[in-house]
Amino acid sequence: MRHLVFVKRAMWSFLFLLLIAGCDDGEQALPPPSAEFEASERNIHIWDVVKFNMIPGDNEVDAEWRFEGGTPDHSDVTEPEVLYKIPGEYGVKLTVRNEAGETTIEQQRYIVVNEYDNQYGVLTDPRDEQTYKVTVIAGQYIMAQNLNFDDGKAVHYDNDPDHGEVYGRLYTWEMAVDACPPDWRLPTRSEYAMIREYLGGEYTAGGKMKLPGTDHWEEPNEWATNSSGFSAPGSGGYMPGHLEFYSLGESATYWTKTETIYGNAWSMALMTKNGRMAIQNTTDKSQWFSVRCIKD
């Protein structure tokens, strides 16, 4: 009898151990995390934003992204948005984790970032049927010629209409904010700053925006290549009662839409003596400068 009891106890102990072992095996059999990802676009231009989407498996996971060449260059959200500023081919790496461990998925050369080719389109102003070249810089459609719209007050340099075709007209700030064609407007300070960063920074961007040579600039016209397609001539300025018309071929100043807290307006300026693209906040609104319009 004692022997039978012992056998029964041994059997129950064995079954209990098998049950525990089975549970342990079940925990060990928990599958490692898995995930896939996709991008809203893979072949893009500089300054485009790509949205990434993680497609998780059955298990809840934590995500860690790495974006080569992107801004930001890392993220821990499920659907990050990434800005690419520099041409090239860039990889994406995703690591997912859960209690069972982690899995890393890496795609080399996953995002291809291209330069803009600066091919010109054409804008026809419906108010007077004048046409203007349009280019794309930093993802923005912007006029590649100075505005020449006659609002009844804007002037040509030296009041000479022959200057209009190349240099356009000069406007005060109050006139400039209403001067652009329908669906176009003055660029903001931030938009010109974005263009400047795209073109390499303050001290090199200006040369990439100026027409080269000395047909429309005085010497030395430093660093002028017009590689951006902006095609700025040295259009000068106008200050009635003071300097009158001044600096033709020496400088070009463009209004922005942005006002300062001091009652002035921000402007963007280029000069013949260097390759700088200056963005300045000391411009009196009563001065007369050039206008470029950006697509709204």
Short mmCIF file of C-alpha atoms in Angstrom, two decimals:
data_model
loop_
_atom_site.label_atom_id
_atom_site.label_comp_id
_atom_site.label_asym_id
_atom_site.label_seq_id
_atom_site.Cartn_x
_atom_site.Cartn_y
_atom_site.Cartn_z
CA MET A 1 0.00 0.00 0.00
CA ARG A 2 2.79 2.37 0.94
CA HIS A 3 4.48 1.47 -2.30
CA LEU A 4 1.34 2.37 -4.28
CA VAL A 5 1.05 5.74 -2.53
CA PHE A 6 4.68 6.45 -3.29
CA VAL A 7 4.16 5.63 -6.97
CA LYS A 8 1.12 7.89 -7.19
CA ARG A 9 2.99 10.74 -5.54
CA ALA A 10 5.88 10.24 -7.92
CA MET A 11 3.56 10.31 -10.92
CA TRP A 12 1.90 13.53 -9.76
CA SER A 13 5.29 15.11 -9.17
CA PHE A 14 6.38 14.07 -12.64
CA LEU A 15 3.23 15.49 -14.23
CA PHE A 16 3.66 18.75 -12.28
CA LEU A 17 7.23 19.06 -13.51
CA LEU A 18 6.09 18.42 -17.07
CA LEU A 19 3.48 21.17 -16.69
CA ILE A 20 6.08 23.63 -15.43
CA ALA A 21 8.45 22.65 -18.20
CA GLY A 22 5.66 23.13 -20.72
CA CYS A 23 4.98 26.62 -19.39
CA ASP A 24 8.69 27.43 -19.53
CA ASP A 25 8.83 26.15 -23.10
CA GLY A 26 5.84 28.32 -23.94
CA GLU A 27 7.51 31.44 -22.59
CA GLN A 28 10.71 30.64 -24.44
CA ALA A 29 8.71 30.10 -27.61
CA LEU A 30 7.40 33.71 -27.59
CA PRO A 31 8.38 34.91 -31.07
CA PRO A 32 10.92 37.70 -31.44
CA PRO A 33 9.49 41.07 -32.49
CA SER A 34 9.06 41.74 -36.15
CA ALA A 35 8.15 44.81 -38.17
CA GLU A 36 8.22 46.23 -41.64
CA PHE A 37 8.31 49.86 -42.69
CA GLU A 38 7.38 51.88 -45.73
CA ALA A 39 7.95 55.46 -46.91
CA SER A 40 5.53 57.91 -48.46
CA GLU A 41 8.14 58.53 -51.19
CA ARG A 42 11.58 57.11 -51.86
CA ASN A 43 12.79 59.19 -54.83
CA ILE A 44 12.57 62.83 -53.78
CA HIS A 45 14.11 66.28 -54.17
CA ILE A 46 16.01 68.23 -51.57
CA TRP A 47 13.82 69.87 -48.92
CA ASP A 48 11.14 67.23 -49.36
CA VAL A 49 9.65 65.61 -46.24
CA VAL A 50 9.19 61.83 -46.14
CA LYS A 51 6.69 60.15 -43.82
CA PHE A 52 7.70 56.70 -42.58
CA ASN A 53 5.20 54.15 -41.35
CA MET A 54 6.06 51.16 -39.17
CA ILE A 55 3.88 48.09 -39.76
CA PRO A 56 4.11 46.07 -36.51
CA GLY A 57 3.49 42.36 -36.08
CA ASP A 58 1.18 40.81 -33.48
CA ASN A 59 3.31 41.90 -30.53
CA GLU A 60 3.46 45.37 -29.09
CA VAL A 61 6.92 46.78 -29.66
CA ASP A 62 9.05 49.82 -28.93
CA ALA A 63 10.61 51.44 -32.00
CA GLU A 64 13.95 53.13 -32.57
CA TRP A 65 14.57 54.73 -35.98
CA ARG A 66 17.84 55.97 -37.48
CA PHE A 67 17.76 58.17 -40.58
CA GLU A 68 21.00 58.66 -42.46
CA GLY A 69 21.13 62.18 -43.89
CA GLY A 70 17.75 63.13 -42.41
CA THR A 71 16.41 65.72 -40.00
CA PRO A 72 15.80 64.44 -37.39
CA ASP A 73 18.36 61.66 -37.63
CA HIS A 74 16.54 59.48 -35.08
CA SER A 75 13.05 58.97 -33.69
CA ASP A 76 11.05 56.68 -31.40
CA VAL A 77 7.56 57.28 -32.80
CA THR A 78 5.62 54.94 -35.06
CA GLU A 79 5.17 57.36 -37.99
CA PRO A 80 8.07 59.83 -38.04
CA GLU A 81 8.40 62.63 -40.62
CA VAL A 82 11.91 63.33 -41.90
CA LEU A 83 13.31 66.28 -43.89
CA TYR A 84 16.15 65.71 -46.39
CA LYS A 85 18.26 68.75 -47.35
CA ILE A 86 21.31 67.34 -49.15
CA PRO A 87 21.41 65.25 -52.35
CA GLY A 88 22.47 61.63 -51.95
CA GLU A 89 21.37 58.08 -51.23
CA TYR A 90 20.51 57.39 -47.60
CA GLY A 91 19.79 54.35 -45.48
CA VAL A 92 17.05 53.80 -42.90
CA LYS A 93 17.39 51.58 -39.84
CA LEU A 94 14.55 50.41 -37.58
CA THR A 95 15.00 48.47 -34.34
CA VAL A 96 11.92 47.02 -32.62
CA ARG A 97 11.91 45.58 -29.09
CA ASN A 98 9.62 43.60 -26.83
CA GLU A 99 10.04 41.25 -23.84
CA ALA A 100 11.39 38.51 -26.08
CA GLY A 101 14.22 40.60 -27.49
CA GLU A 102 14.82 42.90 -30.44
CA THR A 103 15.00 42.82 -34.21
CA THR A 104 16.76 45.30 -36.49
CA ILE A 105 15.72 46.03 -40.06
CA GLU A 106 18.11 48.11 -42.17
CA GLN A 107 17.69 49.27 -45.76
CA GLN A 108 20.74 50.75 -47.47
CA ARG A 109 20.25 53.52 -50.05
CA TYR A 110 16.55 53.47 -49.30
CA ILE A 111 15.91 57.19 -49.89
CA VAL A 112 17.28 58.89 -53.02
CA VAL A 113 17.48 62.70 -52.72
CA ASN A 114 17.90 64.68 -55.96
CA GLU A 115 18.90 68.26 -56.74
CA TYR A 116 16.43 70.51 -58.47
CA ASP A 117 17.38 71.03 -62.08
CA ASN A 118 16.26 74.70 -62.16
CA GLN A 119 14.22 74.31 -65.30
CA TYR A 120 12.09 77.37 -65.84
CA GLY A 121 8.35 77.61 -66.05
CA VAL A 122 6.40 80.68 -67.08
CA LEU A 123 4.01 82.88 -65.11
CA THR A 124 1.63 85.14 -67.01
CA ASP A 125 0.30 88.03 -64.94
CA PRO A 126 -3.43 88.23 -65.79
CA ARG A 127 -3.52 91.93 -64.88
CA ASP A 128 -1.30 93.10 -67.74
CA GLU A 129 -0.30 89.88 -69.62
CA GLN A 130 3.38 90.32 -68.79
CA THR A 131 5.25 87.02 -68.49
CA TYR A 132 7.96 86.01 -66.02
CA LYS A 133 10.25 83.03 -65.75
CA VAL A 134 9.64 80.88 -62.67
CA THR A 135 12.12 78.53 -61.02
CA VAL A 136 12.15 76.24 -57.99
CA ILE A 137 14.57 76.82 -55.12
CA ALA A 138 14.39 74.94 -51.83
CA GLY A 139 11.06 73.50 -52.87
CA GLN A 140 9.55 76.95 -53.48
CA TYR A 141 8.23 78.24 -56.80
CA ILE A 142 9.65 81.73 -57.14
CA MET A 143 9.87 84.28 -59.94
CA ALA A 144 13.22 84.31 -61.75
CA GLN A 145 12.72 87.90 -62.94
CA ASN A 146 11.95 91.13 -61.12
CA LEU A 147 8.32 92.19 -60.99
CA ASN A 148 7.45 94.91 -63.52
CA PHE A 149 3.78 95.48 -62.67
CA ASP A 150 2.57 99.08 -62.89
CA ASP A 151 0.33 99.73 -59.89
CA GLY A 152 0.23 103.46 -60.69
CA LYS A 153 3.03 104.32 -58.26
CA ALA A 154 5.95 101.93 -58.85
CA VAL A 155 8.88 103.41 -60.77
CA HIS A 156 11.59 102.26 -63.16
CA TYR A 157 15.17 103.07 -62.26
CA ASP A 158 15.88 106.66 -63.35
CA ASN A 159 12.25 106.72 -64.54
CA ASP A 160 13.51 105.01 -67.69
CA PRO A 161 11.08 102.36 -69.06
CA ASP A 162 13.97 100.69 -70.90
CA HIS A 163 15.17 99.43 -67.51
CA GLY A 164 11.91 97.58 -66.91
CA GLU A 165 12.60 94.44 -68.92
CA VAL A 166 15.70 93.47 -66.93
CA TYR A 167 15.43 95.34 -63.63
CA GLY A 168 11.66 95.52 -63.21
CA ARG A 169 10.13 98.29 -61.11
CA LEU A 170 10.92 99.59 -57.63
CA TYR A 171 8.28 99.56 -54.87
CA THR A 172 7.88 100.75 -51.30
CA TRP A 173 7.03 98.02 -48.82
CA GLU A 174 3.37 99.08 -48.61
CA MET A 175 3.13 98.82 -52.39
CA ALA A 176 5.08 95.57 -52.55
CA VAL A 177 2.77 93.60 -50.23
CA ASP A 178 -0.08 94.07 -52.74
CA ALA A 179 1.95 93.98 -55.95
CA CYS A 180 2.11 90.25 -56.75
CA PRO A 181 -0.24 88.52 -59.23
CA PRO A 182 -3.20 86.46 -57.95
CA ASP A 183 -2.08 83.29 -56.12
CA TRP A 184 1.40 84.74 -55.65
CA ARG A 185 2.81 86.82 -52.79
CA LEU A 186 5.94 88.30 -51.26
CA PRO A 187 8.25 85.73 -49.68
CA THR A 188 8.57 85.82 -45.90
CA ARG A 189 11.84 86.32 -44.09
CA SER A 190 11.79 82.61 -43.17
CA GLU A 191 11.34 81.55 -46.79
CA TYR A 192 14.36 83.58 -47.91
CA ALA A 193 16.29 82.11 -44.96
CA MET A 194 15.36 78.61 -46.15
CA ILE A 195 16.61 79.46 -49.64
CA ARG A 196 19.84 80.79 -48.14
CA GLU A 197 20.44 77.61 -46.15
CA TYR A 198 19.64 75.49 -49.18
CA LEU A 199 22.23 77.37 -51.23
CA GLY A 200 24.98 76.86 -48.68
CA GLY A 201 24.67 79.69 -46.17
CA GLU A 202 24.97 83.45 -45.92
CA TYR A 203 28.40 83.93 -47.44
CA THR A 204 28.00 81.75 -50.53
CA ALA A 205 24.29 81.84 -51.39
CA GLY A 206 24.39 85.33 -52.91
CA GLY A 207 26.75 84.35 -55.70
CA LYS A 208 24.44 81.51 -56.66
CA MET A 209 21.57 84.00 -57.05
CA LYS A 210 23.27 86.70 -59.14
CA LEU A 211 23.43 86.87 -62.91
CA PRO A 212 27.09 86.34 -63.85
CA GLY A 213 29.21 88.79 -65.81
CA THR A 214 29.03 92.57 -65.95
CA ASP A 215 26.08 93.18 -68.27
CA HIS A 216 23.75 93.77 -65.32
CA TRP A 217 26.27 94.15 -62.50
CA GLU A 218 29.26 96.41 -62.03
CA GLU A 219 32.66 94.81 -61.47
CA PRO A 220 33.77 92.72 -59.68
CA ASN A 221 30.46 90.78 -59.33
CA GLU A 222 32.19 88.32 -57.01
CA TRP A 223 31.21 84.63 -56.99
CA ALA A 224 28.30 85.13 -59.40
CA THR A 225 27.21 81.84 -61.00
CA ASN A 226 23.39 81.96 -60.92
CA SER A 227 23.44 78.23 -60.24
CA SER A 228 20.15 78.60 -58.34
CA GLY A 229 18.31 80.05 -61.34
CA PHE A 230 17.20 83.13 -59.34
CA SER A 231 18.86 85.40 -61.96
CA ALA A 232 19.18 88.60 -59.92
CA PRO A 233 20.39 91.75 -61.72
CA GLY A 234 21.88 94.68 -59.82
CA SER A 235 18.62 96.62 -59.71
CA GLY A 236 19.60 99.28 -57.16
CA GLY A 237 17.12 101.32 -55.16
CA TYR A 238 15.28 104.64 -54.85
CA MET A 239 15.08 107.08 -51.94
CA PRO A 240 13.15 110.23 -52.93
CA GLY A 241 14.61 113.45 -51.56
CA HIS A 242 17.82 111.78 -50.39
CA LEU A 243 19.93 109.52 -52.60
CA GLU A 244 17.28 109.47 -55.31
CA PHE A 245 18.15 106.53 -57.59
CA TYR A 246 21.26 104.72 -56.43
CA SER A 247 23.44 101.59 -56.71
CA LEU A 248 22.36 100.29 -60.13
CA GLY A 249 24.70 97.37 -60.83
CA GLU A 250 26.09 97.51 -57.29
CA SER A 251 23.31 95.96 -55.24
CA ALA A 252 19.88 94.36 -55.43
CA THR A 253 17.44 94.49 -52.52
CA TYR A 254 14.20 92.51 -52.34
CA TRP A 255 11.30 93.07 -49.98
CA THR A 256 9.96 90.34 -47.73
CA LYS A 257 6.46 90.19 -46.33
CA THR A 258 7.78 90.18 -42.75
CA GLU A 259 7.66 93.30 -40.58
CA THR A 260 9.91 93.97 -37.58
CA ILE A 261 8.84 94.98 -34.08
CA TYR A 262 10.42 98.38 -34.74
CA GLY A 263 8.14 99.26 -37.65
CA ASN A 264 10.64 98.40 -40.37
CA ALA A 265 10.52 95.43 -42.74
CA TRP A 266 12.89 92.58 -43.45
CA SER A 267 14.62 92.55 -46.81
CA MET A 268 17.09 90.37 -48.71
CA ALA A 269 20.13 92.00 -50.30
CA LEU A 270 22.84 90.99 -52.78
CA MET A 271 25.97 92.96 -53.69
CA THR A 272 28.54 93.02 -56.47
CA LYS A 273 31.51 93.06 -54.09
CA ASN A 274 30.86 89.64 -52.53
CA GLY A 275 28.83 86.44 -52.65
CA ARG A 276 26.81 87.21 -49.54
CA MET A 277 23.03 86.88 -49.23
CA ALA A 278 22.09 89.30 -46.45
CA ILE A 279 18.72 89.18 -44.70
CA GLN A 280 18.33 92.43 -42.79
CA ASN A 281 15.76 93.94 -40.42
CA THR A 282 16.68 97.62 -40.64
CA THR A 283 14.97 98.47 -43.92
CA ASP A 284 12.78 101.57 -43.84
CA LYS A 285 9.44 100.81 -45.47
CA SER A 286 9.53 104.12 -47.37
CA GLN A 287 12.52 103.04 -49.48
CA TRP A 288 11.91 101.61 -52.94
CA PHE A 289 13.27 98.19 -53.83
CA SER A 290 12.67 95.20 -56.10
CA VAL A 291 10.04 92.48 -55.76
CA ARG A 292 10.09 88.76 -56.41
CA CYS A 293 6.89 86.79 -55.86
CA ILE A 294 6.53 83.27 -54.51
CA LYS A 295 3.68 80.89 -55.27
CA ASP A 296 1.08 80.98 -52.50
#
